[in-house]
mmCIF file of C-alpha atoms in Angstrom:
data_model
loop_
_atom_site.group_PDB
_atom_site.id
_atom_site.type_symbol
_atom_site.label_atom_id
_atom_site.label_comp_id
_atom_site.label_asym_id
_atom_site.label_seq_id
_atom_site.Cartn_x
_atom_site.Cartn_y
_atom_site.Cartn_z
ATOM 1 C CA MET A 7 -12.553 -22.322 -32.590
ATOM 2 C CA GLU A 8 -15.801 -23.850 -31.299
ATOM 3 C CA THR A 9 -16.751 -20.586 -29.558
ATOM 4 C CA ARG A 10 -16.207 -18.641 -32.765
ATOM 5 C CA THR A 11 -18.467 -21.032 -34.710
ATOM 6 C CA LEU A 12 -21.170 -20.836 -32.035
ATOM 7 C CA PHE A 13 -20.978 -17.042 -32.053
ATOM 8 C CA ALA A 14 -21.236 -16.906 -35.868
ATOM 9 C CA THR A 15 -24.245 -19.237 -35.828
ATOM 10 C CA ALA A 16 -26.004 -17.160 -33.167
ATOM 11 C CA LEU A 17 -25.288 -13.951 -35.057
ATOM 12 C CA THR A 18 -26.670 -15.422 -38.279
ATOM 13 C CA ALA A 19 -29.820 -16.641 -36.529
ATOM 14 C CA LEU A 20 -30.330 -13.238 -34.937
ATOM 15 C CA SER A 21 -29.974 -11.398 -38.233
ATOM 16 C CA LEU A 22 -32.396 -13.785 -39.967
ATOM 17 C CA SER A 23 -35.016 -13.400 -37.244
ATOM 18 C CA ALA A 24 -34.679 -9.612 -37.423
ATOM 19 C CA SER A 25 -35.163 -9.623 -41.197
ATOM 20 C CA PHE A 26 -38.220 -11.897 -40.964
ATOM 21 C CA GLY A 27 -39.650 -9.640 -38.271
ATOM 22 C CA ALA A 28 -39.133 -6.600 -40.477
ATOM 23 C CA PHE A 29 -40.887 -8.403 -43.363
ATOM 24 C CA ALA A 30 -43.861 -9.292 -41.177
ATOM 25 C CA GLN A 31 -44.179 -5.718 -39.905
ATOM 26 C CA SER A 32 -43.538 -4.016 -43.247
ATOM 27 C CA THR A 33 -47.130 -4.393 -44.421
ATOM 28 C CA ASP A 34 -49.732 -1.843 -43.397
ATOM 29 C CA THR A 35 -53.113 -3.383 -42.782
ATOM 30 C CA THR A 36 -56.095 -1.962 -44.667
ATOM 31 C CA GLN A 37 -59.620 -2.233 -43.257
ATOM 32 C CA TYR A 38 -61.983 -3.689 -45.882
ATOM 33 C CA ARG A 39 -64.961 -1.574 -46.894
ATOM 34 C CA TYR A 40 -67.723 -2.643 -49.258
ATOM 35 C CA GLY A 41 -66.758 -1.744 -52.812
ATOM 36 C CA LEU A 42 -63.018 -1.554 -52.087
ATOM 37 C CA ASP A 43 -61.066 -2.322 -55.272
ATOM 38 C CA LEU A 44 -58.746 -5.241 -54.437
ATOM 39 C CA ASP A 45 -55.752 -6.456 -56.455
ATOM 40 C CA ILE A 46 -55.088 -9.974 -55.141
ATOM 41 C CA ALA A 47 -52.749 -12.157 -57.184
ATOM 42 C CA GLN A 48 -51.864 -14.699 -54.471
ATOM 43 C CA VAL A 49 -53.163 -15.249 -50.944
ATOM 44 C CA ILE A 50 -50.272 -15.839 -48.534
ATOM 45 C CA SER A 51 -52.225 -16.436 -45.321
ATOM 46 C CA ILE A 52 -55.566 -15.931 -43.617
ATOM 47 C CA GLU A 53 -55.699 -15.551 -39.849
ATOM 48 C CA VAL A 54 -59.050 -15.937 -38.101
ATOM 49 C CA PRO A 55 -59.151 -15.606 -34.314
ATOM 50 C CA ASN A 56 -60.741 -18.421 -32.338
ATOM 51 C CA SER A 57 -63.935 -17.530 -30.527
ATOM 52 C CA PRO A 58 -65.924 -19.679 -28.082
ATOM 53 C CA GLN A 59 -69.238 -18.179 -29.218
ATOM 54 C CA CYS A 60 -71.019 -17.241 -32.421
ATOM 55 C CA GLU A 61 -69.997 -13.642 -33.104
ATOM 56 C CA VAL A 62 -68.389 -11.350 -35.646
ATOM 57 C CA VAL A 63 -64.569 -11.518 -35.563
ATOM 58 C CA THR A 64 -61.892 -9.569 -37.427
ATOM 59 C CA ALA A 65 -59.867 -11.766 -39.774
ATOM 60 C CA LYS A 66 -56.608 -10.771 -41.483
ATOM 61 C CA MET A 67 -55.627 -11.785 -44.998
ATOM 62 C CA THR A 68 -52.037 -11.301 -46.167
ATOM 63 C CA TYR A 69 -51.648 -11.396 -49.931
ATOM 64 C CA ARG A 70 -49.419 -10.468 -52.859
ATOM 65 C CA ASN A 71 -50.789 -8.018 -55.450
ATOM 66 C CA SER A 72 -50.159 -8.139 -59.218
ATOM 67 C CA ALA A 73 -47.035 -5.968 -58.779
ATOM 68 C CA GLY A 74 -45.591 -8.543 -56.350
ATOM 69 C CA GLU A 75 -45.991 -6.350 -53.253
ATOM 70 C CA VAL A 76 -47.200 -7.908 -49.990
ATOM 71 C CA GLU A 77 -50.323 -6.301 -48.523
ATOM 72 C CA ALA A 78 -52.636 -7.082 -45.609
ATOM 73 C CA LEU A 79 -56.379 -6.629 -45.261
ATOM 74 C CA ASN A 80 -58.617 -6.821 -42.167
ATOM 75 C CA TYR A 81 -62.207 -7.890 -42.712
ATOM 76 C CA GLU A 82 -65.097 -9.042 -40.563
ATOM 77 C CA GLN A 83 -66.669 -12.497 -40.680
ATOM 78 C CA LEU A 84 -68.677 -14.795 -38.444
ATOM 79 C CA SER A 85 -66.644 -17.047 -36.179
ATOM 80 C CA SER A 86 -66.380 -20.731 -37.093
ATOM 81 C CA VAL A 87 -68.646 -21.632 -34.166
ATOM 82 C CA CYS A 88 -71.594 -20.075 -36.045
ATOM 83 C CA ALA A 89 -71.328 -22.663 -38.838
ATOM 84 C CA ASN A 90 -71.633 -25.522 -36.347
ATOM 85 C CA GLN A 91 -74.843 -24.258 -34.734
ATOM 86 C CA ASN A 92 -78.264 -25.315 -35.981
#
């Protein structure tokens, strides 16, 4: 009985991780261009890579539009190190 419960738990965890992985990969990432018409109802996350020097980095914003669909957008910004330099 214990083996059956362990197997069911592992199977459930595997199916959940697969569905979350599919959700994360289901969004195509758009590259931002000046003047691009954006429909952002809710920002889900913003990922900015760490950089040891002041430079332009590519950040990724994942958001939900007014229709409830999840979209992703790449854009360029200065790294956080630039703000700390005088």
